[in-house]
Coordinates of C-alpha atoms and ligand atoms in Angstrom, one line a residue:
X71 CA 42.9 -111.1 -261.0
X72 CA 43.6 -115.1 -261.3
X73 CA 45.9 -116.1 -258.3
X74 CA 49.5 -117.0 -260.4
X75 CA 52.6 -119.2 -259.1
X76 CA 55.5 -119.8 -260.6
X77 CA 58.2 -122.5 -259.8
X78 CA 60.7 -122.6 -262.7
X79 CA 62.1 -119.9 -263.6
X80 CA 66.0 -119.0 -264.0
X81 CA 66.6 -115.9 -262.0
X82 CA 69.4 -114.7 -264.3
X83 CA 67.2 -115.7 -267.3
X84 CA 64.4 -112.4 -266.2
X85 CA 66.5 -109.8 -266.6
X86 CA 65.7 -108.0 -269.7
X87 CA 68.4 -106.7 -272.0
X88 CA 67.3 -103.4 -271.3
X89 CA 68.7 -104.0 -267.8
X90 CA 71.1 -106.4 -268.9
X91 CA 72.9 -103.4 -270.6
X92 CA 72.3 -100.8 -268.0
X93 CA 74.7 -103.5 -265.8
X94 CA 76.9 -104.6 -268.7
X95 CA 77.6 -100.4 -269.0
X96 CA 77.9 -99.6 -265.4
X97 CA 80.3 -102.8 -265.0
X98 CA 82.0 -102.1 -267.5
X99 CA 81.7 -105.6 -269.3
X100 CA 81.4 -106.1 -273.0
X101 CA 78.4 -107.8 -274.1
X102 CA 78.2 -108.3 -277.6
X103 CA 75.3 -106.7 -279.7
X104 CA 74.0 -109.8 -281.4
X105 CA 72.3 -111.0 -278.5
X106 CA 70.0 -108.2 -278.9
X107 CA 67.0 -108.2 -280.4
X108 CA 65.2 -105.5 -278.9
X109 CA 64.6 -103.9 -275.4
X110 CA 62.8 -106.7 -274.4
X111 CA 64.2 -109.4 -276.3
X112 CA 67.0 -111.7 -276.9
X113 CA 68.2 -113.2 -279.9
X114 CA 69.5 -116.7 -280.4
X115 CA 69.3 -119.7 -283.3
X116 CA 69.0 -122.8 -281.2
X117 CA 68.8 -124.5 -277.8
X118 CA 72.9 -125.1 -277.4
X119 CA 73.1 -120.9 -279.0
X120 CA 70.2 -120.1 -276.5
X121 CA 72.5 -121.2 -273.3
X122 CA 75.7 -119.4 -274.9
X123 CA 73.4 -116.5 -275.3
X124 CA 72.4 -116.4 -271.5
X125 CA 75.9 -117.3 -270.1
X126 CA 76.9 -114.1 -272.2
X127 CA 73.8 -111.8 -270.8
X128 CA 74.4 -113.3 -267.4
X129 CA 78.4 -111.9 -267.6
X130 CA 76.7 -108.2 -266.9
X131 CA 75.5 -109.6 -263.4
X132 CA 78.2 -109.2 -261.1
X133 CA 77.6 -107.6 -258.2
X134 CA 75.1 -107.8 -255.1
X135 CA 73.1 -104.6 -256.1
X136 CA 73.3 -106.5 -259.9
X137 CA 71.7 -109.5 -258.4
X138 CA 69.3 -107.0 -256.1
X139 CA 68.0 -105.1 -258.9
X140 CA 67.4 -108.3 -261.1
X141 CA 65.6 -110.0 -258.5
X142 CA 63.0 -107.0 -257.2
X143 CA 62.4 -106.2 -260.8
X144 CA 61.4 -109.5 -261.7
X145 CA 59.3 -110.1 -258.6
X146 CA 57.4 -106.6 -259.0
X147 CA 56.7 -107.5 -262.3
X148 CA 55.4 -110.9 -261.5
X149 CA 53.2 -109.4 -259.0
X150 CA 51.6 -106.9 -261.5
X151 CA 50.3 -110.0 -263.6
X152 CA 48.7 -111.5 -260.4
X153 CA 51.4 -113.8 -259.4
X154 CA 51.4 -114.7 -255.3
X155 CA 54.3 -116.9 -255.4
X156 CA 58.0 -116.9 -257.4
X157 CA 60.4 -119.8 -257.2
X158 CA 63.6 -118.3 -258.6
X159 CA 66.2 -120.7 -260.1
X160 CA 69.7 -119.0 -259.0
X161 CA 72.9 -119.8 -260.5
X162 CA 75.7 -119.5 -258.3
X163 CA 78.4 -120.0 -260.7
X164 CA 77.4 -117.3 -263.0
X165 CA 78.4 -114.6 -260.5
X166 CA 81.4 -115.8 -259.1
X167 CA 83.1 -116.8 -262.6
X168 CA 82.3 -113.7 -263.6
X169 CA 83.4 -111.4 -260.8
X170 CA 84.8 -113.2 -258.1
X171 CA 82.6 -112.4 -255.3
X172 CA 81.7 -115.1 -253.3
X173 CA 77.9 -116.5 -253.9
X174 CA 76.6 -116.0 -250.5
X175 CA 76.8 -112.2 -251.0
X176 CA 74.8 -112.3 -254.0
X177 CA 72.2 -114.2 -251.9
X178 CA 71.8 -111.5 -249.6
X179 CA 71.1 -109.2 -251.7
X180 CA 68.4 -111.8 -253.4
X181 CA 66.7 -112.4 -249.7
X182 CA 66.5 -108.5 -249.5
X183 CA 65.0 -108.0 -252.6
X184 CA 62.3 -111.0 -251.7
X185 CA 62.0 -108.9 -248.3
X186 CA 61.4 -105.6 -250.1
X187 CA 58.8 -107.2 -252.7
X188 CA 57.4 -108.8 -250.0
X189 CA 56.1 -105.6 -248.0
X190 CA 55.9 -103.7 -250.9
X191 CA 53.9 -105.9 -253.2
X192 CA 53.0 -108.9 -250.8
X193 CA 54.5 -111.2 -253.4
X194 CA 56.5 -114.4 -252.0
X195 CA 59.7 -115.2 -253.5
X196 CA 62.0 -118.3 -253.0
X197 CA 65.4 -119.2 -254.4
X198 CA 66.7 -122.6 -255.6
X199 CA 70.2 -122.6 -255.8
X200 CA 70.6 -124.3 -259.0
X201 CA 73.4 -126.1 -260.8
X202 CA 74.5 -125.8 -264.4
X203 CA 75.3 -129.6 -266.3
X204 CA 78.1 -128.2 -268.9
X205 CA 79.9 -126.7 -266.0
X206 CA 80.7 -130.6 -265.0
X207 CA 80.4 -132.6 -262.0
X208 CA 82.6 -131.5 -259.7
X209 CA 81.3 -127.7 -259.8
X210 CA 77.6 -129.0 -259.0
X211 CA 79.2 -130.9 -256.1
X212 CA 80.3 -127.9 -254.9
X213 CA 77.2 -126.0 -256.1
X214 CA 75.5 -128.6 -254.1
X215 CA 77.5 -128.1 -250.8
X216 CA 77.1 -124.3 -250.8
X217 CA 73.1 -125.0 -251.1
X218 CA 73.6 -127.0 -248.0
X219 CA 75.4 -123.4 -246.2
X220 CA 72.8 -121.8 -247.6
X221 CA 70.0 -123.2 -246.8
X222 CA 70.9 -123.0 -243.2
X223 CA 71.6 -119.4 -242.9
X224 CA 68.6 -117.8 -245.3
X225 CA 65.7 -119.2 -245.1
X226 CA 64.5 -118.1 -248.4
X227 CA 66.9 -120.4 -249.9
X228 CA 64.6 -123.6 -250.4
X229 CA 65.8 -126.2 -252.6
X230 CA 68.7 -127.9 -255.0
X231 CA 67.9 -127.9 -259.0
X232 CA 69.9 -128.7 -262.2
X233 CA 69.8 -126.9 -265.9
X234 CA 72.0 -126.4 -268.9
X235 CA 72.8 -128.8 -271.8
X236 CA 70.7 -131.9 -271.1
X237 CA 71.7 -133.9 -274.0
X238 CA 75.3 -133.5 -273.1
X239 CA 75.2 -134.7 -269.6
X240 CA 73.1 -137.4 -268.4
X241 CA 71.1 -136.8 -264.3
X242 CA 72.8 -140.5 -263.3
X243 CA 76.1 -138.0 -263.1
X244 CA 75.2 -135.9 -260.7
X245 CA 74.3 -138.3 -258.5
X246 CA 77.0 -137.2 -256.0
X247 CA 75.8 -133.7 -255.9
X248 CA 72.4 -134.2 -255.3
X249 CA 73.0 -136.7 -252.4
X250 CA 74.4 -134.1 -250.4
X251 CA 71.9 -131.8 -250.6
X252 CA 69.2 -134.8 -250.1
X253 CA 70.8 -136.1 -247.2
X254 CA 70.6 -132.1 -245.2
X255 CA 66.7 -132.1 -246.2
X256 CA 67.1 -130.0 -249.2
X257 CA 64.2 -131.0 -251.4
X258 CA 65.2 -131.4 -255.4
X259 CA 64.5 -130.7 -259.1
X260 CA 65.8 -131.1 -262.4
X261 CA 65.7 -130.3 -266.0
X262 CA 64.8 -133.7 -267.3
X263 CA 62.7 -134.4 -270.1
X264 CA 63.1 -131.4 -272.4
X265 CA 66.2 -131.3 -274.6
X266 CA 66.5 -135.3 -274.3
X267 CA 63.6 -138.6 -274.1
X268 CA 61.4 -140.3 -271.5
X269 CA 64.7 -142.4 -271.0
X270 CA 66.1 -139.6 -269.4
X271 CA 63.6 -138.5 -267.4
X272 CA 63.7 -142.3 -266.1
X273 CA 67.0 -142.0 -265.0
X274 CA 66.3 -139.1 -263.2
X275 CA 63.5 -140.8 -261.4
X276 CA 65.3 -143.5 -260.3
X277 CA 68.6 -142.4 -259.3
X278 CA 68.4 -138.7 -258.1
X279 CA 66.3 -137.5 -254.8
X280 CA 63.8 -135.6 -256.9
X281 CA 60.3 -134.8 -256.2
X282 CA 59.9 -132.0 -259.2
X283 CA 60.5 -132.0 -262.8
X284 CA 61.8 -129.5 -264.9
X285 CA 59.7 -129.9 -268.2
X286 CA 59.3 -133.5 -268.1
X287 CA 56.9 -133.2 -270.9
X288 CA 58.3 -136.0 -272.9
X289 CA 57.3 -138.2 -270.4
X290 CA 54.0 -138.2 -272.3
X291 CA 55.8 -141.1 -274.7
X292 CA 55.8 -143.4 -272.4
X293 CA 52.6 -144.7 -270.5
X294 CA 54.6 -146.4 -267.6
X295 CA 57.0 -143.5 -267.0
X296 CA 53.4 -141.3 -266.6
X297 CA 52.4 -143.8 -264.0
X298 CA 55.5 -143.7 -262.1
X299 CA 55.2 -140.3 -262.4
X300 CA 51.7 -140.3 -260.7
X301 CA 52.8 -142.6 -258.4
X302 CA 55.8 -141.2 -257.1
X303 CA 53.9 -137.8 -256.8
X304 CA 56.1 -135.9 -258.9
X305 CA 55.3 -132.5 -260.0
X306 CA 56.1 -131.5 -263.8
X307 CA 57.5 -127.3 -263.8
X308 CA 55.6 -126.8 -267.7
X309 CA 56.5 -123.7 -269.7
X310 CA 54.6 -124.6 -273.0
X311 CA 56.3 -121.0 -274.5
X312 CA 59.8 -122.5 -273.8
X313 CA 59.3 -125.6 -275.4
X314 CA 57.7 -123.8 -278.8
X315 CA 60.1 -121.5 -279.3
X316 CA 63.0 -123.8 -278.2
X317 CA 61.4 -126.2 -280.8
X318 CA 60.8 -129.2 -278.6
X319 CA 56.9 -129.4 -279.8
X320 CA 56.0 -127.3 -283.3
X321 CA 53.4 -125.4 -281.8
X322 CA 50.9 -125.2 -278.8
X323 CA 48.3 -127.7 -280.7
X324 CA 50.9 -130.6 -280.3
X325 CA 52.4 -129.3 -276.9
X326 CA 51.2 -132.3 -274.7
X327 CA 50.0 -130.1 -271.7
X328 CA 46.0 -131.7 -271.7
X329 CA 47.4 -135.0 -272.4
X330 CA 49.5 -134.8 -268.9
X331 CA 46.8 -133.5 -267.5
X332 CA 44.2 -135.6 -268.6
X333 CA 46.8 -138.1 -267.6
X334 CA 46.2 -137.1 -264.2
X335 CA 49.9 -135.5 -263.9
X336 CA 50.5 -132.9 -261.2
X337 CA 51.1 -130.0 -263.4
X338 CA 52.1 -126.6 -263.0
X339 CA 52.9 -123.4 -265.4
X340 CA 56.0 -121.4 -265.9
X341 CA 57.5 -119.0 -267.8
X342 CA 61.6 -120.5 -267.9
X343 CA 63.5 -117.4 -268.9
X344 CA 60.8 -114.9 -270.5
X345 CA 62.6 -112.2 -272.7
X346 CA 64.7 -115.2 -274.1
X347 CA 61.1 -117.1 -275.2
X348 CA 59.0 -113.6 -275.4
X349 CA 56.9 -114.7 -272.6
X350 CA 55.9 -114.0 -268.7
X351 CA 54.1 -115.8 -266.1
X352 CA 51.0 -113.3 -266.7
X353 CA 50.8 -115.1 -270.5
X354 CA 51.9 -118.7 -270.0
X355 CA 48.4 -118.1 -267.8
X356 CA 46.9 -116.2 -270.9
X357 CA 48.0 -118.9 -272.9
X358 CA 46.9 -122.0 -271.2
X359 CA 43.2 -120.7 -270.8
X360 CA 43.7 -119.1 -275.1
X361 CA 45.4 -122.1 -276.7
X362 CA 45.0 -125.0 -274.5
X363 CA 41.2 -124.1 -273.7
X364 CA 41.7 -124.3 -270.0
X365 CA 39.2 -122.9 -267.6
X366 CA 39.5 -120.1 -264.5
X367 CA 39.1 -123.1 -262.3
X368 CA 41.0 -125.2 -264.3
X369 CA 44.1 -122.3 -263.8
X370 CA 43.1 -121.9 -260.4
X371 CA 43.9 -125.6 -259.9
X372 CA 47.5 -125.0 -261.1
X373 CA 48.3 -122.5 -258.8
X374 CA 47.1 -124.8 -256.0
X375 CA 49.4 -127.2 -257.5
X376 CA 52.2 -125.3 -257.8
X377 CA 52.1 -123.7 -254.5
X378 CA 51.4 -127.3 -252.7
X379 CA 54.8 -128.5 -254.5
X380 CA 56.2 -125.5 -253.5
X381 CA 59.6 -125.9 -251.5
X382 CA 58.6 -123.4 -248.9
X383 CA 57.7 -123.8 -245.5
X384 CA 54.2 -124.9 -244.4
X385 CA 53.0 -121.8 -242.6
X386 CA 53.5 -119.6 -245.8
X387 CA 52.2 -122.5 -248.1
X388 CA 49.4 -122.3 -246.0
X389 CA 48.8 -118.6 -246.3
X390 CA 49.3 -118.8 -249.9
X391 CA 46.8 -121.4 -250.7
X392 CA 44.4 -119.5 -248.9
X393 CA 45.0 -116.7 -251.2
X394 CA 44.0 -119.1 -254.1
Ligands
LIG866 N1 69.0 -122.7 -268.3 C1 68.2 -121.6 -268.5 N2 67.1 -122.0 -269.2 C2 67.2 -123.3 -269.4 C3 66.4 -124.3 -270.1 N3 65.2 -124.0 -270.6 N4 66.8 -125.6 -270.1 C4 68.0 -125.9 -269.6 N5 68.8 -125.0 -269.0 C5 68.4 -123.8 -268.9
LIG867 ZN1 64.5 -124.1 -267.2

């Protein structure tokens, strides 16, 4: 099987409403029904719906064994599609809003569960600690300050990154928070370039400590912001399924993937938050090579790529791009 990483993915975002209601029942929270489509699927109308419909799901995850369970389910299921490496976006906020136990509790029981998936199906997973944009400024400050406690005391926690409603909140805001994480070596991403314009992705790029993109597809309007983005060495996090069914390109025949690529853009491929988009790692893979035409050495490439942007640490990036 094709050697798979992943990089952007939104931990709370994997766990399937079959699992999502196992927790919901034995925490006893009410989740309503609507955001159900199936055992494997959620339902939602649009991108501002979409985040309602995941801050709803994500109520049912409140305690460490919650976060445990979600977090060795999604890597052993990565791992039976081929996939070496998992960068898991966390959301710190989630958890603690919803039950009052404090974050770095959840993150042990995440850096078991990467432990246990480890040994048992020598998969490597990762957490970014991630921030959410409609929760405002000051709460990614102090998301931002907890990465930095983090960071120092698990060293699967690897890096700072920023979601929720783009449109709404500009990256020049949350210059503040990223600073602090930048200034203790924490290496950065953000969603940029998705819900929004190339003009946002700009502002990113020149005002936040960021070597990755989340998306950054739009970037593709605008030939000078694709050479800065070559330039500065900054890797786009793609997930072409996302950005269908989220409606940001019509379909896979105008999703500018080969244009970035042919570009010469660092690009890698991800599955965002699969049983919200009806996706996995396994098929974004499936997808590239079926719709986009790619080839096995072409996919292989984007592995390397992913793994060499990677936020891990160079002895493990090592061994993982010699399992490529
Ligand atoms: N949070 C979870 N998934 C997201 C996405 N695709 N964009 C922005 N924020 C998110
Ligand atoms: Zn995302």
């Amino acid at each position: 099987m094709l050697p798979k990483a992943e990089i952007h993915v939104h931990l709370e975002g994997t766990a399937t409403p079959q699992l999502v209601q196992q927790m919901a029942q034995r925490n006893e929270v009410e989740v309503p029904d609507h955001i159900f489509k199936s055992s494997e699927l959620f339902a939602w109308r649009d991108f501002l719906d979409f985040l309602n419909t995941y801050d709803l799901a994500s109520s049912s995850i409140q305690h460490p064994r919650d976060y445990y369970d979600v977090t060795y389910d999604y890597l052993q299921r990565c791992a039976q599609q081929g996939a070496i490496y998992v960068e898991m976006m966390y959301s710190p906020e989630h958890a603690e809003r919803a039950s009052g136990i404090p974050s770095r509790e959840h993150l042990l029981a995440i850096d078991q569960a990467i432990k246990d998936a480890k040994e048992l199906f020598n998969i490597e997973g990762r957490t970014i600690i991630t921030c959410v944009r409609h929760f405002g400024l000051d709460a990614c400050v102090k998301v931002a300050k907890h990465t930095v406690e983090a960071a120092a005391e698990f060293d699967t926690v690897v890096g700072l990154g920023m979601g929720g409603d783009e449109a709404g909140y500009p990256p020049a805001l949350f210059k503040t928070a990223y600073d602090i994480a930048a200034a203790a070596g924490i290496p950065c991403t953000i969603h940029a370039g998705e819900m929004d314009g190339p003009e946002r992705i700009w502002e990113a790029i020149e005002t936040l400590p960021i070597n990755r993109l989340g998306h950054g597809v739009r970037a593709i309007e605008d030939p000078k912001l694709i050479d800065a983005i070559i330039e500065r060495d900054i890797v786009l996090e793609v997930c072409p399924t996302s950005n269908v069914v989220l409606g940001v390109y019509q379909d896979y025949q105008t999703h500018p993937l080969l244009k970035l690529l042919e570009a010469g853009v660092k690009v890698t491929l991800n599955s965002d938050d699969p049983p919200y988009f009806g996706t996995t790692i396994g098929e974004e893979y499936d997808i590239a090579e079926q719709q986009f035409g790619l080839t096995q050495a072409q996919l292989r490439h984007i592995t390397k790529t992913a793994i060499q942007a990677a936020y891990v640490d160079k002895t493990t990036q090592q061994q993982l791009l010699a399992r490529c």
